[in-house]
Amino acid sequence: MAILVFVETAEGKVKKTSLEAVAYAKAMGDSVTAIALGDADKGDLGALGKIGAQKVLHADDKKLNEGNILAYAEVLIKALEDEKADILVLANSSLGTPVAARVAARIGASLASNVVEAPNTSSGFVVKKSIYTGKAFAYVELKNPKKVIALKKNAAEVKESGSDVTVTPYAVSVPDTAFKVKITSSEKATGEILLPEANIVVSGGRGMKGPEHWGMLEELAKTLHAATGCSKPVSDMGWRPHHEHVGQTGVKVAPQLYIAIGISGAIQHLAGVNSSKCIVVINKDAEAPFFKAADYGIVGDAFEIIPKLSEAIKAAK
Amino acid sequence: MKILVCITHVPDTTSKINFKDNNTKFDPTGVQFIIGPYDDYALARAIEIKESTPGTTVTVLNVGLAETEPTIRKALAIGADDAIRVNADPTDSFFVASQIAEQAKAGGYELILMGRESIDYNSGVVHSIVGEMLGIPSVSPVMKLELSGNTAKLAREIEGGKEYLEVSLPFVAGCQEPIAEWKIPNMRGIMSARTKPLKVVEPKSVNSGVATQKYELPKPKGSVKMISADNVKELVNLLKNEAKVL
Ligand SMILES: Cc1cc2nc3c(=O)[nH]c(=O)nc-3n(C[C@H](O)[C@H](O)[C@H](O)COP(=O)(O)OP(=O)(O)OC[C@H]3O[C@@H](n4cnc5c(N)ncnc54)[C@H](O)[C@@H]3O)c2cc1C
Ligand SMILES: Nc1ncnc2c1ncn2[C@@H]1O[C@H](COP(=O)(O)O)[C@@H](O)[C@H]1O
């Protein structure tokens, strides 16, 4: 059973969630080929050998520098064929998920997205996926010989062993029809830790009172190498950009640590954070519902606690 | 122009989720069902386009059993012209997408709007599968959709930002805010919805290649450990040495 892993990059660097995808494939045993499309750091790609890729392909074509979904699907369909791979593994993302779906539909594969742990193959091939926005799980059997698996963050642990592999150039010829959707421009935060990738998230709610107070929250995030998030009203009011809004209708995060400051903990917000390993809640109201979903809590004023917390973390380093 | 809007019938966002029959079935006891919140954005945008483009019709489609009809009627009350219900339990994404693709082909729709994801399965894949089945582009999650003639300008949310796209009709879009403002049905809408056509069709048979075996609820959280506001150091200590997340 050969497995192909689609590896995504951000600013050329392999994304953390893609490292997890390689580790996930490696845990399934058989031969693992990773493939990256467009601009990518060669050193990063070679290092995929350390976490389980036996072979790394790089389709380094300018036309693939933008994440064009139809074109990416074409390349992956061809690569699955060339590598005689029956299974495609990738990370859920705004690029990975639609590509997974199009590939699966084309090659007649069983598809599962939001997969949270290694498959159970004791009888059939069963994956566990997150449903009802993190409020439940389903065990789904993938019955077709071909399978496409899209992973939620933290589905596998990345462990290094072995050594780098050489990166093999992978030549592609993508038909013009695959560029029917033209990407005319994009706006992307640069140099920031992306929210869906982050191991630690510092999130602020309406209790932060206004955008002018985000400086201290960003300072805390910086100390922790964390991404910043927010509640929905905060992005609705334009205090923070929409892509930072966490919850049922926003980004679903699954960090090691989620720190919620001045967020009441409405069920729609919790839906986006309930896969976090550890939750810290800071709120001036001891009755805030978020405390029920927290591992650690502090009742107090955000504006006093945030600077103290930044100091304490710096001191502990 | 003919627009197809695909809607789900899902538990209200505040619902507690439970299962029955040995964790093999969703337990609807006490659950209120709504149009999927993202589907509601798709519908709202479709109605806006209809209002600004004479000769546009909006058809809503749901793959579901008879119990979804009140949800479909609500979409008609919001302003859709007619509805199709494919009479089947929506067991998986591939099955649902196959039914949608079948109806879309038969109806010759130029624009197919969906939600970015359903809030029960959250798969975020039905639009892409339908696009692939019909051989047309699919774009999701779409935050802005402006049509001029045969082409559309879209904004799509990506990690840490936005992407601006151009695509010609026909295509499929998975929608999210702020593409349009949710619409609330008014009295006239509710009255007229009763008599708008709702066609029930039988599903085509599909070999979908996936089978759900059982469901599970997450393990309940242990109780919260409270730390005094004067002792922030202790929090850092616990995060480092007890939770081991720093
Ligand atoms: C269909 C639907 C979908 C939704 N999706 C989402 C979603 O995806 N994400 C989301 O977040 N919300 C979502 N919501 C909204 C949600 O219901 C809540 O309204 C929202 O999460 C509340 O945001 P908040 O906690 O920031 O604000 P509030 O509820 O106003 O809470 C502010 C909190 O700050 C505390 N506070 C105030 N001052 C201070 C201070 N100085 N120091 C410390 N604490 C302080 C208060 O005690 C309070 O608990 C959705 C709602 C609906 C109906
Ligand atoms: N049973 C269904 N009937 C009609 N449309 C559906 C159904 N299930 C999913 N969809 C559409 O597909 C979108 C994405 O769903 P999903 O891939 O399940 O996250 C939804 O927002 C709906 O627009």
XYZ file of C-alpha atoms and ligand atoms in Angstrom:
639
model
C 0.000 0.000 0.000
C 1.800 3.096 -1.222
C 0.772 6.442 0.249
C 1.130 9.884 -1.300
C 1.198 12.906 1.007
C 0.433 16.366 -0.323
C 2.671 18.819 1.503
C 1.606 22.463 1.716
C 3.943 25.369 2.170
C 3.492 28.898 3.495
C 6.087 31.428 2.363
C 8.051 28.446 1.020
C 8.266 26.654 4.369
C 6.518 23.334 4.931
C 3.451 23.855 7.117
C 3.329 22.178 10.482
C 0.045 20.489 9.629
C 1.734 18.965 6.564
C 4.500 17.558 8.769
C 1.722 15.915 10.731
C 0.319 14.487 7.482
C 3.677 12.877 6.684
C 3.891 11.505 10.248
C 0.337 10.179 9.910
C 1.196 8.352 6.682
C 4.398 6.981 8.196
C 2.424 5.551 11.138
C 0.275 3.630 8.641
C 3.400 1.781 7.696
C 3.961 1.417 4.023
C 5.930 3.403 1.528
C 5.416 7.150 1.851
C 6.025 9.650 -0.940
C 5.585 13.345 -0.188
C 4.900 15.883 -2.915
C 5.115 19.678 -2.820
C 3.805 21.975 -5.553
C 5.174 25.357 -6.536
C 7.677 27.390 -4.560
C 9.105 25.439 -1.611
C 12.233 25.442 0.524
C 14.410 22.528 -0.678
C 15.970 22.037 2.747
C 12.556 21.768 4.368
C 11.441 19.250 1.756
C 14.537 17.077 2.189
C 13.979 17.096 5.951
C 10.646 15.328 5.422
C 12.836 12.194 5.234
C 13.390 12.560 8.965
C 9.721 12.217 9.773
C 8.970 9.329 7.469
C 8.949 10.231 3.769
C 10.981 7.732 1.747
C 10.723 9.890 -1.321
C 10.030 13.579 -1.868
C 8.765 14.961 -5.163
C 8.795 18.638 -6.000
C 6.691 19.987 -8.863
C 8.528 23.296 -8.978
C 6.511 25.058 -11.641
C 5.833 28.810 -11.459
C 2.272 28.199 -12.557
C 1.758 26.319 -9.285
C 3.028 29.068 -6.996
C -0.506 30.125 -6.247
C -2.714 27.486 -4.699
C -4.933 26.875 -7.684
C -7.324 24.134 -6.592
C -8.191 22.656 -9.993
C -4.533 22.587 -11.083
C -3.378 21.059 -7.792
C -5.995 18.328 -8.123
C -4.715 17.490 -11.634
C -1.121 17.202 -10.458
C -2.024 15.007 -7.489
C -4.182 12.703 -9.612
C -1.224 12.232 -11.964
C 1.229 11.715 -9.097
C -1.011 9.082 -7.454
C -0.942 7.219 -10.763
C 2.804 7.579 -11.282
C 3.580 6.482 -7.739
C 0.994 3.691 -7.884
C -0.372 5.068 -4.624
C -3.865 4.140 -3.424
C -4.008 6.552 -0.526
C -3.691 10.320 -0.485
C -3.120 11.987 2.893
C -3.145 15.751 3.427
C -3.993 18.407 6.000
C -7.400 20.084 6.078
C -7.025 23.659 4.876
C -8.570 26.153 2.506
C -6.465 24.486 -0.202
C -6.107 20.887 1.030
C -9.769 20.117 1.693
C -11.186 21.128 -1.710
C -8.277 19.455 -3.484
C -8.916 16.253 -1.492
C -12.593 16.300 -2.455
C -11.956 16.838 -6.158
C -9.293 14.131 -6.290
C -11.515 11.649 -4.434
C -14.476 12.321 -6.714
C -12.340 11.866 -9.812
C -10.533 8.657 -8.868
C -13.455 7.024 -7.051
C -11.833 7.075 -3.635
C -13.513 6.891 -0.246
C -13.101 10.321 1.332
C -12.905 11.488 4.940
C -12.057 14.985 6.180
C -11.465 16.278 9.736
C -9.815 12.982 10.646
C -8.378 13.117 14.159
C -6.351 9.948 14.681
C -4.622 7.016 12.991
C -6.924 4.569 11.174
C -8.030 1.341 12.797
C -7.302 -1.439 10.331
C -8.111 -4.432 12.540
C -11.237 -5.037 10.492
C -11.595 -2.910 7.377
C -10.206 0.619 7.389
C -11.912 2.861 9.911
C -11.092 6.496 10.619
C -12.307 8.719 13.440
C -13.507 12.141 12.351
C -14.672 15.207 14.193
C -18.324 16.148 13.538
C -20.926 18.590 14.907
C -18.196 21.241 15.081
C -16.103 19.348 17.577
C -19.078 18.326 19.717
C -18.858 14.656 18.630
C -16.900 12.081 16.641
C -17.873 9.520 14.013
C -16.132 6.268 13.136
C -16.305 5.909 9.378
C -15.296 2.917 7.325
C -13.533 3.781 4.061
C -14.477 0.854 1.857
C -13.022 1.620 -1.543
C -9.499 0.416 -2.364
C -8.558 4.053 -2.959
C -8.813 6.484 -0.078
C -8.337 10.199 0.472
C -7.819 11.327 4.059
C -7.796 14.978 5.147
C -6.501 15.546 8.673
C -7.491 17.900 11.409
C -4.607 19.460 13.300
C -2.963 17.179 15.909
C -4.047 13.950 14.165
C -0.477 12.678 14.418
C 2.606 13.391 16.436
C 5.683 14.496 14.522
C 8.770 12.536 15.585
C 12.156 12.856 13.965
C 14.302 9.859 13.180
C 16.157 8.748 10.073
C 17.732 11.263 7.761
C 17.076 13.733 4.971
C 16.183 12.437 1.519
C 17.065 13.925 -1.837
C 14.312 15.906 -3.444
C 13.291 14.602 -6.872
C 12.029 17.159 -9.383
C 8.583 16.186 -10.654
C 7.733 17.420 -14.126
C 4.130 18.345 -14.754
C 2.095 19.569 -17.661
C -1.117 21.010 -16.399
C -3.834 21.722 -18.989
C -4.942 25.346 -19.363
C -8.476 24.326 -18.417
C -7.179 23.737 -14.878
C -6.665 27.488 -14.581
C -10.285 28.411 -15.279
C -10.423 30.044 -11.859
C -8.023 32.984 -12.036
C -6.381 34.127 -8.840
C -6.139 37.857 -9.498
C -4.508 38.858 -6.204
C -4.217 37.927 -2.570
C -3.660 39.499 0.818
C -1.759 37.408 3.284
C -0.305 38.133 6.680
C 3.428 37.588 6.411
C 5.818 36.523 9.116
C 2.946 35.728 11.451
C 2.121 32.398 13.016
C -1.028 31.267 11.242
C -3.968 30.608 13.526
C -4.844 27.081 12.278
C -1.161 26.080 12.582
C -0.377 27.551 15.989
C 0.524 25.478 19.032
C -0.587 28.284 21.304
C -3.438 30.717 20.659
C -4.110 33.900 22.627
C -7.661 35.026 21.966
C -9.518 38.159 22.992
C -13.224 38.914 23.256
C -15.459 41.888 23.754
C -14.015 42.187 27.262
C -10.908 43.694 25.635
C -13.066 46.825 25.143
C -11.528 48.023 21.879
C -8.917 47.415 19.176
C -6.539 49.869 20.852
C -5.999 47.333 23.651
C -4.767 44.545 21.388
C -1.160 45.642 21.788
C -0.822 43.923 25.170
C -2.507 40.814 23.840
C -0.103 40.703 20.885
C 2.792 41.216 23.282
C 1.640 38.178 25.281
C 1.246 36.185 22.061
C 4.754 37.138 20.996
C 6.217 35.995 24.299
C 4.505 32.635 23.822
C 5.176 32.291 20.049
C 1.418 32.182 19.773
C -1.101 33.229 17.146
C -3.829 35.706 18.055
C -7.522 34.933 17.751
C -10.765 36.621 18.728
C -14.486 36.096 19.257
C -17.034 36.791 16.537
C -18.299 40.185 17.780
C -14.700 41.383 17.814
C -14.265 40.623 14.118
C -17.819 41.798 13.318
C -16.983 45.189 14.809
C -13.800 45.293 12.776
C -11.474 45.332 15.789
C -9.666 42.353 14.264
C -9.626 40.785 10.773
C -12.229 38.150 9.960
C -9.700 35.339 9.548
C -8.847 35.598 13.255
C -12.354 34.843 14.410
C -12.599 31.527 16.201
C -15.715 29.416 16.610
C -18.591 27.680 14.952
C -18.686 30.162 12.091
C -14.975 30.919 12.146
C -11.682 29.096 12.431
C -11.668 25.842 14.382
C -8.436 25.609 16.288
C -6.796 22.654 18.038
C -3.721 24.076 19.796
C -1.862 22.693 22.800
C -2.879 25.798 24.704
C -5.790 28.206 24.158
C -5.874 31.323 26.313
C -9.239 33.090 26.249
C -9.312 36.612 27.601
C -12.537 38.567 28.041
C -14.557 35.982 26.138
C -17.782 34.813 27.775
C -17.693 31.293 26.323
C -20.873 31.115 24.234
C -21.480 27.637 22.867
C -20.724 28.863 19.325
C -17.316 30.053 20.443
C -16.593 26.850 22.374
C -17.360 24.823 19.251
C -14.233 26.227 17.654
C -11.901 25.587 20.578
C -13.086 22.339 22.162
C -10.311 20.336 20.494
C -7.647 22.327 22.352
C -5.497 20.301 24.717
C -5.495 22.869 27.508
C -7.728 25.909 27.955
C -6.993 28.917 30.186
C -9.779 31.418 30.806
C -9.279 34.923 32.127
C -12.518 36.763 32.823
C -13.629 39.317 35.381
C -16.958 37.535 35.849
C -16.642 34.369 37.954
C -19.933 33.186 36.438
C -18.714 33.335 32.819
C -19.707 30.037 31.159
C -16.216 29.632 29.668
C -14.857 28.554 33.074
C -16.858 25.326 32.771
C -14.889 24.422 29.654
C -11.519 25.504 31.063
C -8.609 23.637 32.607
C -7.303 26.710 34.433
C -9.088 29.932 35.251
C -8.373 33.325 36.704
C -11.120 35.696 37.763
C -9.825 39.181 37.265
C -9.386 42.206 35.084
C -7.734 41.451 31.752
C -5.871 44.738 31.694
C -4.095 43.901 34.960
C -3.509 40.227 34.277
C -2.193 40.281 30.703
C 0.958 42.329 31.455
C 1.616 40.274 34.607
C 1.267 37.069 32.621
C 3.682 38.302 29.951
C 6.211 39.119 32.676
C 5.781 35.785 34.438
C 6.308 33.880 31.200
C 9.433 35.842 30.343
C 10.734 35.205 33.853
C 10.064 31.467 33.616
C 12.037 31.077 30.381
C -30.448 33.209 -14.705
C -31.182 30.035 -12.770
C -29.618 29.707 -9.315
C -29.635 26.538 -7.232
C -29.124 26.885 -3.466
C -28.377 23.702 -1.518
C -29.469 23.817 2.094
C -29.002 21.544 5.064
C -31.433 20.879 7.896
C -29.217 20.873 10.982
C -29.375 21.217 14.779
C -29.417 24.817 15.998
C -25.904 26.038 16.905
C -26.728 25.972 20.638
C -27.814 22.309 20.605
C -26.350 19.683 22.877
C -25.517 16.667 20.749
C -26.654 13.182 21.830
C -26.838 9.781 20.185
C -29.168 6.822 20.647
C -29.487 3.155 19.681
C -26.104 2.253 21.084
C -24.470 5.357 19.603
C -25.446 4.507 16.059
C -28.043 7.266 15.498
C -28.361 10.986 16.160
C -30.915 11.669 18.891
C -33.164 14.550 17.812
C -35.002 14.740 21.172
C -35.296 18.374 22.230
C -33.262 19.601 19.282
C -34.422 22.505 17.182
C -33.519 22.335 13.503
C -32.496 25.266 11.341
C -31.186 26.047 7.877
C -27.405 25.598 8.117
C -25.945 29.027 9.022
C -23.613 29.026 6.016
C -26.423 27.853 3.743
C -28.404 30.831 5.027
C -25.658 33.121 3.670
C -25.816 31.333 0.309
C -29.584 31.763 0.204
C -29.399 35.432 1.187
C -26.900 36.164 -1.589
C -29.058 34.290 -4.109
C -32.098 36.391 -3.158
C -30.045 39.593 -3.473
C -28.952 38.579 -6.982
C -32.554 37.740 -7.872
C -33.695 41.154 -6.653
C -31.088 42.993 -8.704
C -31.187 40.819 -11.840
C -34.579 40.542 -13.549
C -35.439 37.083 -14.839
C -33.525 35.270 -12.098
C -35.092 32.305 -10.349
C -33.869 30.672 -7.164
C -34.476 26.983 -6.474
C -33.604 25.464 -3.106
C -32.563 21.856 -2.831
C -32.301 19.606 0.180
C -31.375 15.955 0.349
C -33.384 14.750 3.304
C -36.436 12.896 4.584
C -39.897 14.435 5.015
C -38.955 15.973 8.391
C -36.833 18.598 6.594
C -39.851 20.197 4.876
C -40.420 22.931 7.475
C -36.796 24.006 6.926
C -37.319 24.001 3.156
C -40.525 26.046 3.567
C -38.544 28.565 5.593
C -36.158 28.983 2.658
C -39.176 29.532 0.398
C -40.489 32.118 2.875
C -37.139 33.908 2.710
C -37.677 34.278 -1.019
C -36.739 31.202 -3.058
C -39.162 30.488 -5.925
C -39.422 26.729 -5.707
C -37.855 23.744 -4.004
C -36.712 20.206 -4.579
C -36.385 17.610 -1.866
C -34.488 14.467 -2.744
C -36.205 11.945 -0.529
C -33.301 10.224 1.201
C -31.321 10.158 4.404
C -28.179 12.213 3.662
C -25.796 9.479 4.792
C -22.527 10.860 3.453
C -20.989 13.625 1.355
C -20.534 11.551 -1.781
C -24.143 10.370 -1.706
C -25.455 13.898 -1.172
C -23.184 15.367 -3.853
C -24.335 12.738 -6.357
C -27.974 13.684 -5.757
C -27.218 17.396 -6.053
C -25.213 16.877 -9.263
C -28.090 14.855 -10.747
C -30.624 17.614 -10.019
C -28.236 20.339 -11.133
C -27.718 18.660 -14.497
C -31.445 18.208 -15.019
C -32.202 21.828 -14.103
C -29.403 23.520 -16.046
C -28.463 25.941 -13.263
C -25.776 28.510 -13.997
C -24.884 29.243 -10.420
C -24.905 26.706 -7.589
C -24.586 28.199 -4.121
C -23.945 26.174 -0.984
C -22.667 26.801 2.506
C -18.954 26.562 3.183
C -19.737 23.548 5.367
C -22.627 21.785 6.992
C -22.604 22.139 10.779
C -23.429 18.476 11.359
C -20.776 16.733 9.266
C -18.545 19.825 8.775
C -16.906 18.037 5.901
C -16.596 21.107 3.681
C -16.477 18.899 0.610
C -19.894 18.661 -1.032
C -19.325 21.757 -3.222
C -16.018 20.427 -4.524
C -17.444 16.972 -5.259
C -20.423 18.480 -7.090
C -18.063 20.724 -9.073
C -15.958 17.733 -10.049
C -19.014 15.671 -11.003
C -20.331 18.459 -13.207
C -16.895 19.309 -14.587
C -17.148 22.934 -13.432
C -15.082 24.996 -10.967
C -15.886 25.105 -7.260
C -14.742 27.836 -4.890
C -15.057 27.937 -1.091
C -15.243 29.668 1.347
C -16.518 32.656 -0.602
C -16.872 35.961 1.301
C -17.819 38.130 -1.652
C -19.507 37.341 -4.949
C -20.158 40.000 -7.587
C -21.578 39.039 -10.966
C -21.226 41.017 -14.118
C -22.662 39.268 -17.129
C -21.097 35.875 -17.403
C -18.182 36.402 -15.046
C -17.922 36.635 -11.319
C -15.426 38.307 -9.042
C -14.983 36.451 -5.777
C -13.115 36.862 -2.518
C -12.146 33.638 -0.799
C -10.870 33.294 2.760
C -7.513 31.562 3.119
C -5.344 31.010 6.200
C -4.194 34.425 7.357
C -5.876 36.392 4.602
C -7.928 36.554 1.422
C -7.640 35.593 -2.195
C -9.369 37.425 -5.031
C -10.607 35.328 -7.927
C -12.290 35.577 -11.288
C -14.347 32.798 -12.787
C -16.981 32.372 -15.488
C -20.384 30.801 -15.019
C -21.292 28.048 -14.382
C -19.585 27.302 -11.064
C -20.258 26.157 -7.517
C -19.570 28.399 -4.515
C -19.471 27.517 -0.825
C -20.512 30.696 0.999
C -19.764 32.320 4.343
C -20.125 35.760 5.886
C -19.977 38.587 4.968
C -21.253 37.589 1.512
C -24.748 38.855 2.435
C -26.874 39.622 5.473
C -29.082 36.782 6.699
C -32.691 37.351 5.673
C -35.602 36.862 8.037
C -38.897 35.775 6.469
C -41.703 38.331 6.675
C -45.420 37.588 6.992
C -46.037 37.831 3.256
C -43.146 35.461 2.593
C -44.445 32.950 5.099
C -47.950 33.052 3.569
C -46.719 32.657 -0.002
C -44.267 29.876 0.937
C -47.182 27.564 1.659
C -48.210 27.438 -1.948
C -44.830 27.577 -3.664
C -43.921 24.360 -5.503
C -41.953 21.773 -3.496
C -41.106 18.826 -5.693
C -40.159 15.533 -4.050
C -37.920 13.266 -6.113
C -36.521 9.845 -5.338
C -32.729 9.482 -5.035
C -30.574 7.782 -7.599
C -28.703 4.837 -6.240
C -25.086 5.506 -5.399
C -22.257 3.331 -4.184
C -20.602 5.821 -1.887
C -17.713 3.813 -0.446
C -18.062 5.055 3.118
C -20.145 3.781 6.028
C -20.545 5.362 9.450
C -20.250 2.664 12.110
C -20.859 4.597 15.302
C -20.691 7.951 17.034
C -18.944 9.079 20.172
C -19.061 12.093 22.462
C -15.839 13.695 23.680
C -14.691 12.737 27.166
C -16.119 15.152 29.721
C -13.690 17.825 30.853
C -12.242 17.583 34.321
C -13.107 20.441 36.629
C -11.391 23.780 36.261
C -8.523 24.732 38.540
C -8.932 28.340 39.704
C -5.899 30.474 40.363
C -5.897 33.745 42.250
C -5.424 36.903 40.201
C -2.503 37.803 42.478
C -0.703 34.611 41.650
C -0.181 34.662 37.904
C 3.218 32.984 38.453
C 1.414 29.922 39.711
C -0.518 29.692 36.419
C 2.722 29.726 34.458
C 4.138 27.062 36.775
C 1.090 24.821 36.268
C 1.106 25.270 32.497
C 4.763 24.331 32.448
C 4.944 21.509 34.932
C 1.428 20.083 35.216
C -0.216 20.590 31.815
C 3.177 20.572 30.064
C 2.034 22.935 27.332
C 4.697 25.631 27.620
C -25.313 31.226 14.445
C -24.298 31.849 15.360
C -22.959 31.591 15.154
C -21.992 32.162 15.980
N -20.670 31.867 15.756
C -19.732 32.356 16.601
C -18.349 32.049 16.420
O -17.956 31.346 15.485
N -17.455 32.560 17.294
C -17.819 33.351 18.343
O -16.945 33.763 19.112
N -19.108 33.678 18.522
C -20.068 33.204 17.681
N -21.377 33.568 17.867
C -21.686 34.597 18.881
C -21.761 34.051 20.306
O -23.067 33.582 20.536
C -21.413 35.132 21.321
O -22.278 36.238 21.138
C -19.966 35.627 21.256
O -19.078 34.543 21.261
C -19.676 36.537 22.417
O -18.411 37.147 22.261
P -17.595 37.653 23.525
O -17.430 36.532 24.465
O -16.369 38.292 23.002
O -18.502 38.808 24.088
P -19.434 38.861 25.386
O -20.387 37.740 25.407
O -19.942 40.241 25.456
O -18.430 38.589 26.580
C -17.443 39.457 26.998
C -16.805 38.844 28.251
O -15.736 39.669 28.666
C -15.733 39.724 30.069
N -15.050 40.976 30.447
C -15.492 42.243 30.284
N -14.563 43.124 30.707
C -13.512 42.399 31.121
C -12.251 42.728 31.669
N -11.878 43.991 31.865
N -11.414 41.724 31.996
C -11.773 40.426 31.811
N -12.945 40.058 31.299
C -13.809 41.034 30.964
C -17.177 39.683 30.462
O -17.319 39.196 31.801
C -17.758 38.720 29.443
O -17.719 37.362 29.898
C -22.376 33.014 17.033
C -23.733 33.271 17.247
C -24.688 32.704 16.431
C -26.132 32.988 16.705
N -28.314 16.973 2.696
C -27.993 18.068 1.995
N -28.908 18.653 1.166
C -28.585 19.757 0.445
N -27.397 20.363 0.494
C -26.448 19.834 1.284
C -26.681 18.660 2.073
N -25.538 18.374 2.751
C -24.630 19.323 2.418
N -25.171 20.206 1.529
C -24.534 21.423 0.966
O -23.124 21.259 0.947
C -22.489 22.233 1.799
C -21.220 21.652 2.400
O -21.546 20.526 3.191
P -20.446 19.563 3.829
O -19.543 19.113 2.738
O -21.228 18.455 4.459
O -19.717 20.379 4.870
C -23.569 22.629 2.787
O -23.332 23.891 3.349
C -24.813 22.608 1.889
O -24.914 23.777 1.107
